[in-house]
Short mmCIF file of C-alpha atoms in Angstrom, two decimals:
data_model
loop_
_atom_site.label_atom_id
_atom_site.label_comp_id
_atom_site.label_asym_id
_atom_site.label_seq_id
_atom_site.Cartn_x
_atom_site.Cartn_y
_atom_site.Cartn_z
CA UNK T 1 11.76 5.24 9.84
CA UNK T 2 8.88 7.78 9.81
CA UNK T 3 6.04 6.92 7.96
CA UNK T 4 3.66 9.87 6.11
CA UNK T 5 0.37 9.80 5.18
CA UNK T 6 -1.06 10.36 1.76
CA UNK T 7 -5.03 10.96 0.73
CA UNK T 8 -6.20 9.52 -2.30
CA UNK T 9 -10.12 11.07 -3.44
CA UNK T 10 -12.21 9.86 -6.16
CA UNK T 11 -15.38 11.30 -7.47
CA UNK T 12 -18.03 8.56 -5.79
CA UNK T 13 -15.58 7.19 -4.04
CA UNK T 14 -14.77 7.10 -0.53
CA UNK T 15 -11.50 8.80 0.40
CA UNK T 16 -8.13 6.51 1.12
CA UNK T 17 -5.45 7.11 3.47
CA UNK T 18 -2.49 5.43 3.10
CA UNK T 19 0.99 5.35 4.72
CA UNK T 20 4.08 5.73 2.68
CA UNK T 21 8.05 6.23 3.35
CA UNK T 22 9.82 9.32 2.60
CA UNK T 23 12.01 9.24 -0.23
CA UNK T 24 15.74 7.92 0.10
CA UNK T 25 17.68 10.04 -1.94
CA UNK T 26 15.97 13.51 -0.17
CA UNK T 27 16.69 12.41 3.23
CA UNK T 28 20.63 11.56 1.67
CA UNK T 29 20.61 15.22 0.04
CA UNK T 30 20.11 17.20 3.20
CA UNK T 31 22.67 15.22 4.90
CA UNK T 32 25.19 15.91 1.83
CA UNK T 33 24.44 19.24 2.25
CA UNK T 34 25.24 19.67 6.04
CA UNK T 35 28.52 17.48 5.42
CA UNK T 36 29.66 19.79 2.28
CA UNK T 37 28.69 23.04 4.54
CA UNK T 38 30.96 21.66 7.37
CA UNK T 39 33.63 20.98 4.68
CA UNK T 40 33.76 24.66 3.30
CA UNK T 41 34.24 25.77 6.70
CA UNK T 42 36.84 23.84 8.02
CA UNK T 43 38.82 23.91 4.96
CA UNK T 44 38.36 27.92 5.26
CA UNK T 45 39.26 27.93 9.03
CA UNK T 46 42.30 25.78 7.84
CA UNK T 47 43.53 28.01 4.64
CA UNK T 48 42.68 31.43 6.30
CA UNK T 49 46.17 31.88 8.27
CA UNK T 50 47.86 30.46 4.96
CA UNK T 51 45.58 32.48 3.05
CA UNK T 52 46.87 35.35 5.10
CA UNK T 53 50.82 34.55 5.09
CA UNK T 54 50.75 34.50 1.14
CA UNK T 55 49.04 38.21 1.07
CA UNK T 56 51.82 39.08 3.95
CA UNK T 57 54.54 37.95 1.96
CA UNK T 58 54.09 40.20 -0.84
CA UNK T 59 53.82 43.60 0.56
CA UNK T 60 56.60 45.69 1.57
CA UNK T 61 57.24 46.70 5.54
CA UNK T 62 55.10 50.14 4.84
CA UNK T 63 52.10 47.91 3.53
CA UNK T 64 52.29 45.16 5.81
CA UNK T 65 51.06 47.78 8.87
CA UNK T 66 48.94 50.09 7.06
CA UNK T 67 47.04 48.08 4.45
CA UNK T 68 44.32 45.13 4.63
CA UNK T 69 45.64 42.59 6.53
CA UNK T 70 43.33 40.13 3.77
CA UNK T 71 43.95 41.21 0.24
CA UNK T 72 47.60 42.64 -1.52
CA UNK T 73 48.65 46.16 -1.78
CA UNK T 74 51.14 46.31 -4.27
CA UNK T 75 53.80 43.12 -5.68
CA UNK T 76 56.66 42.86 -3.65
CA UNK T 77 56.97 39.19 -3.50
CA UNK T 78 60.29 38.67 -5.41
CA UNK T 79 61.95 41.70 -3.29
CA UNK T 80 61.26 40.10 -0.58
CA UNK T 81 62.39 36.72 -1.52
CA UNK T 82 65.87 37.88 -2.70
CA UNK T 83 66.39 39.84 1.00
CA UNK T 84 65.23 36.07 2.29
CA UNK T 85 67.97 34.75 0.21
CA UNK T 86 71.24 36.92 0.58
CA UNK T 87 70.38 38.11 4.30
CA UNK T 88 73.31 37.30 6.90
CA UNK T 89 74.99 35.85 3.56
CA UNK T 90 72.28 33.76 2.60
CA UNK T 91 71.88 31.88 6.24
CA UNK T 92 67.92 31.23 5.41
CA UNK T 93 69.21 28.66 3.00
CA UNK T 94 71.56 26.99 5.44
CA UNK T 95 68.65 26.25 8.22
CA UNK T 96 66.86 25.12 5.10
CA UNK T 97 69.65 22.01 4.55
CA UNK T 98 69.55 22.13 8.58
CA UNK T 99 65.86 20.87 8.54
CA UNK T 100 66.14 18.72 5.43
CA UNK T 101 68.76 16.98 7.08
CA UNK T 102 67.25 16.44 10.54
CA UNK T 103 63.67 15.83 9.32
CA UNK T 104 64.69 13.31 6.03
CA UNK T 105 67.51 11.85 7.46
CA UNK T 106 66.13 11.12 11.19
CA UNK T 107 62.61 10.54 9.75
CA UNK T 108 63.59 7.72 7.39
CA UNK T 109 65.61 6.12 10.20
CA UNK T 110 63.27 6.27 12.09
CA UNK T 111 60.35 5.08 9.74
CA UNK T 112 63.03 1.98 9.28
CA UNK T 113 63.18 1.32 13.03
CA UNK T 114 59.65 2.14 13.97
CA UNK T 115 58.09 -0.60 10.97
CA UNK T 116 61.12 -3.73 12.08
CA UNK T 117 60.04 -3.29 16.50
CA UNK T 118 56.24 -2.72 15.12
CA UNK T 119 56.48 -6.18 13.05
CA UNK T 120 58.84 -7.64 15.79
CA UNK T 121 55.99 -7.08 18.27
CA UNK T 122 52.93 -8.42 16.19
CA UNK T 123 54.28 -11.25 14.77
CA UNK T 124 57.20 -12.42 16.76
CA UNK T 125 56.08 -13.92 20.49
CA UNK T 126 59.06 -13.74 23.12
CA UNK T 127 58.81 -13.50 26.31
CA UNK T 128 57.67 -9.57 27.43
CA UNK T 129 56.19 -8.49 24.53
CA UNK T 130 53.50 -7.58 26.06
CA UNK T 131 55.22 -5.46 28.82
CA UNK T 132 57.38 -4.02 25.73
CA UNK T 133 54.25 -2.89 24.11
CA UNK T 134 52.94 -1.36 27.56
CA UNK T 135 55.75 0.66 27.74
CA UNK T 136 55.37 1.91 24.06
CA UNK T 137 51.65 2.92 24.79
CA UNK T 138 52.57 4.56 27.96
CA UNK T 139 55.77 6.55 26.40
CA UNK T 140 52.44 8.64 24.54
CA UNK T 141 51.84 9.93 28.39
CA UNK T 142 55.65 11.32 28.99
CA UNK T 143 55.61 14.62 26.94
CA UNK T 144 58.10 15.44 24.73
CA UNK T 145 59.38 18.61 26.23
CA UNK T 146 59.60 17.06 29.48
CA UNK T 147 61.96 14.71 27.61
CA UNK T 148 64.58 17.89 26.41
CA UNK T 149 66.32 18.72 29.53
CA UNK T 150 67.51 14.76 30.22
CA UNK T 151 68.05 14.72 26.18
CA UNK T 152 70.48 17.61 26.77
CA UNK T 153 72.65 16.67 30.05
CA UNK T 154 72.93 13.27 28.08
CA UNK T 155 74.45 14.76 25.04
CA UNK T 156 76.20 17.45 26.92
CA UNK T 157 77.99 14.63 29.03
CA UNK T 158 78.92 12.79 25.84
CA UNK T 159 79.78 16.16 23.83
CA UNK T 160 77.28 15.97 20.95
CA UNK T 161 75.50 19.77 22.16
CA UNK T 162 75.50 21.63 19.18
CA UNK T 163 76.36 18.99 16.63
CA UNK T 164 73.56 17.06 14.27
CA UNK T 165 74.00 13.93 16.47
CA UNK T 166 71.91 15.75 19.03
CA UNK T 167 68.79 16.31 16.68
CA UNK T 168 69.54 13.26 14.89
CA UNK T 169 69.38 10.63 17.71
CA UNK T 170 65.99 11.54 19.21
CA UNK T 171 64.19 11.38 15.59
CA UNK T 172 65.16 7.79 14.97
CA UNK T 173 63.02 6.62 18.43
CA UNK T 174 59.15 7.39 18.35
CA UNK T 175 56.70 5.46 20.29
CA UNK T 176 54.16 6.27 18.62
CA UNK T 177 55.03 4.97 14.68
CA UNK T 178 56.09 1.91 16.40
CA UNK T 179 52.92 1.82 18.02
CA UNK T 180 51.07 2.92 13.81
CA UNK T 181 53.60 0.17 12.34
CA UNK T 182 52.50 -2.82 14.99
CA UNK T 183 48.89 -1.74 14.35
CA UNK T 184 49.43 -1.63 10.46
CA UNK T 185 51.53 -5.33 11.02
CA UNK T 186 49.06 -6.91 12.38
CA UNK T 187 46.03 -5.39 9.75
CA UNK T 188 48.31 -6.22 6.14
CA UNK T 189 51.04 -9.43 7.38
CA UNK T 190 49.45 -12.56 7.64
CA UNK T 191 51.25 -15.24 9.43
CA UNK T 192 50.37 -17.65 6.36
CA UNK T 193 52.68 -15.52 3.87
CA UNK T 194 55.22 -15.74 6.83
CA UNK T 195 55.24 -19.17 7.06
CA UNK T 196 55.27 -19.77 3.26
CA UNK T 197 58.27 -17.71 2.99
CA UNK T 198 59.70 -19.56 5.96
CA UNK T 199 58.96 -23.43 4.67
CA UNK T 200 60.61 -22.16 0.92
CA UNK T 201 64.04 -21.19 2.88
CA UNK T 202 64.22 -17.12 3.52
CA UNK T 203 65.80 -15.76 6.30
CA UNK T 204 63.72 -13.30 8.70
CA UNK T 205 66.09 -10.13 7.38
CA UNK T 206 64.69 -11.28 3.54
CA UNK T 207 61.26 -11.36 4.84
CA UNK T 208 61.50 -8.21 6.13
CA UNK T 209 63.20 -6.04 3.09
CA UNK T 210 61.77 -8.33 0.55
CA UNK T 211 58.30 -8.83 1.64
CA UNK T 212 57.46 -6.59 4.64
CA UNK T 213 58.35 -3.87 3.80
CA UNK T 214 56.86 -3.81 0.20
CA UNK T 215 53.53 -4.80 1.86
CA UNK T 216 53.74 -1.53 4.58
CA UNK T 217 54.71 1.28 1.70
CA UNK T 218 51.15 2.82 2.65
CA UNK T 219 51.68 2.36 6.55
CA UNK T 220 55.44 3.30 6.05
CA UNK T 221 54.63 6.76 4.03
CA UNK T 222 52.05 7.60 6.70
CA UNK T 223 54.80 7.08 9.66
CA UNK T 224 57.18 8.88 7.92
CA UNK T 225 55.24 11.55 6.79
CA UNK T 226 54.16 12.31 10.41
CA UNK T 227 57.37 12.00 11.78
CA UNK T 228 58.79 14.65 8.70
CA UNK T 229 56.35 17.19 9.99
CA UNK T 230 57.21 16.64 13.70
CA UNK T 231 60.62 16.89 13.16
CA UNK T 232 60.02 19.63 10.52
CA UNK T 233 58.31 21.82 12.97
CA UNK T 234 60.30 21.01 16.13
CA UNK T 235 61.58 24.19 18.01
CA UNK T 236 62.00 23.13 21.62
CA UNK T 237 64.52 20.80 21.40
CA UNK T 238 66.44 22.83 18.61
CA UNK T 239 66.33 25.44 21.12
CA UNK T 240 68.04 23.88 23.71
CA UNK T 241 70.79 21.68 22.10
CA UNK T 242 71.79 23.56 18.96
CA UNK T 243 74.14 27.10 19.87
CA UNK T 244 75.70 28.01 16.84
CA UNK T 245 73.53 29.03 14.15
CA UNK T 246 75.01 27.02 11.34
CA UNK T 247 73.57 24.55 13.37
CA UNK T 248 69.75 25.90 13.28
CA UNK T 249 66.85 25.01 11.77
CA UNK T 250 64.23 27.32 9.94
CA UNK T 251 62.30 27.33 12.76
CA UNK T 252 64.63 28.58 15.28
CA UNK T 253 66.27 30.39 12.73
CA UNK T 254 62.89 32.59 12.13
CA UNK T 255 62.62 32.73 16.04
CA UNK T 256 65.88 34.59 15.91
CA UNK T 257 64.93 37.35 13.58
CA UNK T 258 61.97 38.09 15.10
CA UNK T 259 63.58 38.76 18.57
CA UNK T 260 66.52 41.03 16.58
CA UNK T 261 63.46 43.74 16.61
CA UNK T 262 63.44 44.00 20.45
CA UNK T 263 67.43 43.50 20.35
CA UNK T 264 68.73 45.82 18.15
CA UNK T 265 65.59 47.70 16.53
CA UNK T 266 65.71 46.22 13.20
CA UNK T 267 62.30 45.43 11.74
CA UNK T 268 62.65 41.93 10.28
CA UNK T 269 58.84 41.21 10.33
CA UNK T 270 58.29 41.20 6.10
CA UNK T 271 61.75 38.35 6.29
CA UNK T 272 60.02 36.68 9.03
CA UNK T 273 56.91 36.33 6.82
CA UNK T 274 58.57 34.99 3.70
CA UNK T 275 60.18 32.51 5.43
CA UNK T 276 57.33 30.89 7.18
CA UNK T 277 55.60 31.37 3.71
CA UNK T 278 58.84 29.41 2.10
CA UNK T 279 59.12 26.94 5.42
CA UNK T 280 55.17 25.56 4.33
CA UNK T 281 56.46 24.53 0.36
CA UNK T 282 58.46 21.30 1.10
CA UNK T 283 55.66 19.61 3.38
CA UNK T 284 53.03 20.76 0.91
CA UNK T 285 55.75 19.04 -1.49
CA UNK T 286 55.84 16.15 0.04
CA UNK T 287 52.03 15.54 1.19
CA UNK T 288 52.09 15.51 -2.85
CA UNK T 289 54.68 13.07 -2.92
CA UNK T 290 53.53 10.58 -0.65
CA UNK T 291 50.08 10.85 -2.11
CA UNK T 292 50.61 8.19 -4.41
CA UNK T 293 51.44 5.28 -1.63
CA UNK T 294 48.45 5.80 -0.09
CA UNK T 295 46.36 5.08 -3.29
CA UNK T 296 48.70 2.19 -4.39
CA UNK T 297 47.75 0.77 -0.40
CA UNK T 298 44.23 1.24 -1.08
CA UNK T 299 43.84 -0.19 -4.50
CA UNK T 300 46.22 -3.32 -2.87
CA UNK T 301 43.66 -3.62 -0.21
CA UNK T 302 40.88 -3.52 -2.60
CA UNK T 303 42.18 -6.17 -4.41
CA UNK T 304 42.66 -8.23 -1.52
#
């Protein structure tokens, strides 16, 4: 701590120096301040491209290349919206059930999964656990695309290319929210509520649903709102096992109309737009959503 000094003269007195300590609260200020500036900017580097995509998606194809890129020239919005809607007889909105279905159905399977092998490995003790759990850790080193091309001989030798099964499957396994639900396990499950529940008669399946579970809603909403947004924004794997485009999901859907430019010489850039705008709305929608676990966890751990 640095120490100032201070001078203290008196008429007929001799002069005093003594040392003091800087104030508290000014030394706390200027760090608030450099935190809040480094806040600003990163939440402006963040909602800059967003910024941009809204401003995008309400132009029409003549000002999308010849006004500001930054601010709106003219209000085209709901044009563009209903061309979103009724193009290729309204296909946008079936690669919108696409990813609903392959990111809520295969997340929540595989939140369900990921939080019974997470408390299997921290609180159950069988013989190579500990060479189970190596070989979760070390899955994080494989990555995923490496991981499509064995994904698709597999389901092209068993005939599920092309079909939900082969976007499904993969969802429901992810290292690493078994690896977020055995660290969560081991932080919120003590082994004396375990036992208690044991010595008064319930099985290990009415632990888990009746007690675990309850007790992991904050670590559960965090694994399956990370493996949503995966799955949500997943394009190599679509790529390569879905054909048909009732299959699709918004992703490769938007992929699609982008290359018809170079294909056929359509401009499809303004569609493109307003459906990456329209792809961001159900993952802002559910960061909403899942908002309130997370403070229910908290104030439970507070508690505690």
């Amino acid at each position: 701590m640095t120490l100032t000094e201070q001078t203290t003269e008196r008429p007929g007195v001799r002069s005093v120096r003594r040392l003091t300590r800087p104030d508290p609260a000014s030394r706390g200020r200027g760090g608030q301040r450099f935190l809040l500036v480094g806040l600003v900017l990163a939440s402006a580097y963040s909602l800059f491209p967003v910024w941009w995509l809204i401003v995008a998606a309400t132009k029409d194809r003549t000002a999308l290349y010849q006004s500001n890129g930054l601010w709106f020239s003219g209000w085209h919005l709901w044009d563009n919206l209903h061309q979103v809607f009724t193009y290729q007889d309204g296909i946008f909105l079936r690669w919108t059930a696409n990813s609903f279905l392959y990111a809520g159905v295969g997340s929540l399977g595989g939140t369900l999964i990921a939080l019974a092998t997470g408390y299997g490995l921290a609180r159950f003790d069988f013989p190579g656990r500990n060479a189970i759990f190596a070989c979760v850790v070390g899955s994080f080193l494989i990555p995923i695309a490496l991981l499509t091309l064995p994904l698709y001989l597999l389901f092209s030798a068993i005939g599920m290319v092309d079909t939900p099964w082969a976007m499904l499957i993969p969802c429901l396994i992810n290292p690493f929210s078994v690896y977020l639900a055995k660290v969560y396990t081991e932080a919120t499950i003590p082994y004396e509520l375990l036992e208690a529940a044991r010595i008064d008669g319930a099985g290990e399946l009415r632990i888990f649903f009746s007690i675990v579970l309850r007790m992991m809603t904050t670590g559960g909403a965090t694994v399956f709102l990370l493996a949503f947004v995966n799955t949500w924004n997943a394009f190599f794997l679509p790529l390569t096992v879905l054909r048909g485009k009732e299959n699709w999901t918004l992703n490769l859907g938007l992929y699609n109309w982008t290359g018809t430019r170079l294909e056929s010489g359509i401009d499809l850039t303004g569609l493109v737009l307003t459906g990456a705008l329209l792809s961001i709305v159900p993952m802002a929608i559910m960061m909403v959503a899942m908002r309130r676990y997370w403070r229910t966890g908290v104030t439970l751990g507070a508690l505690k």
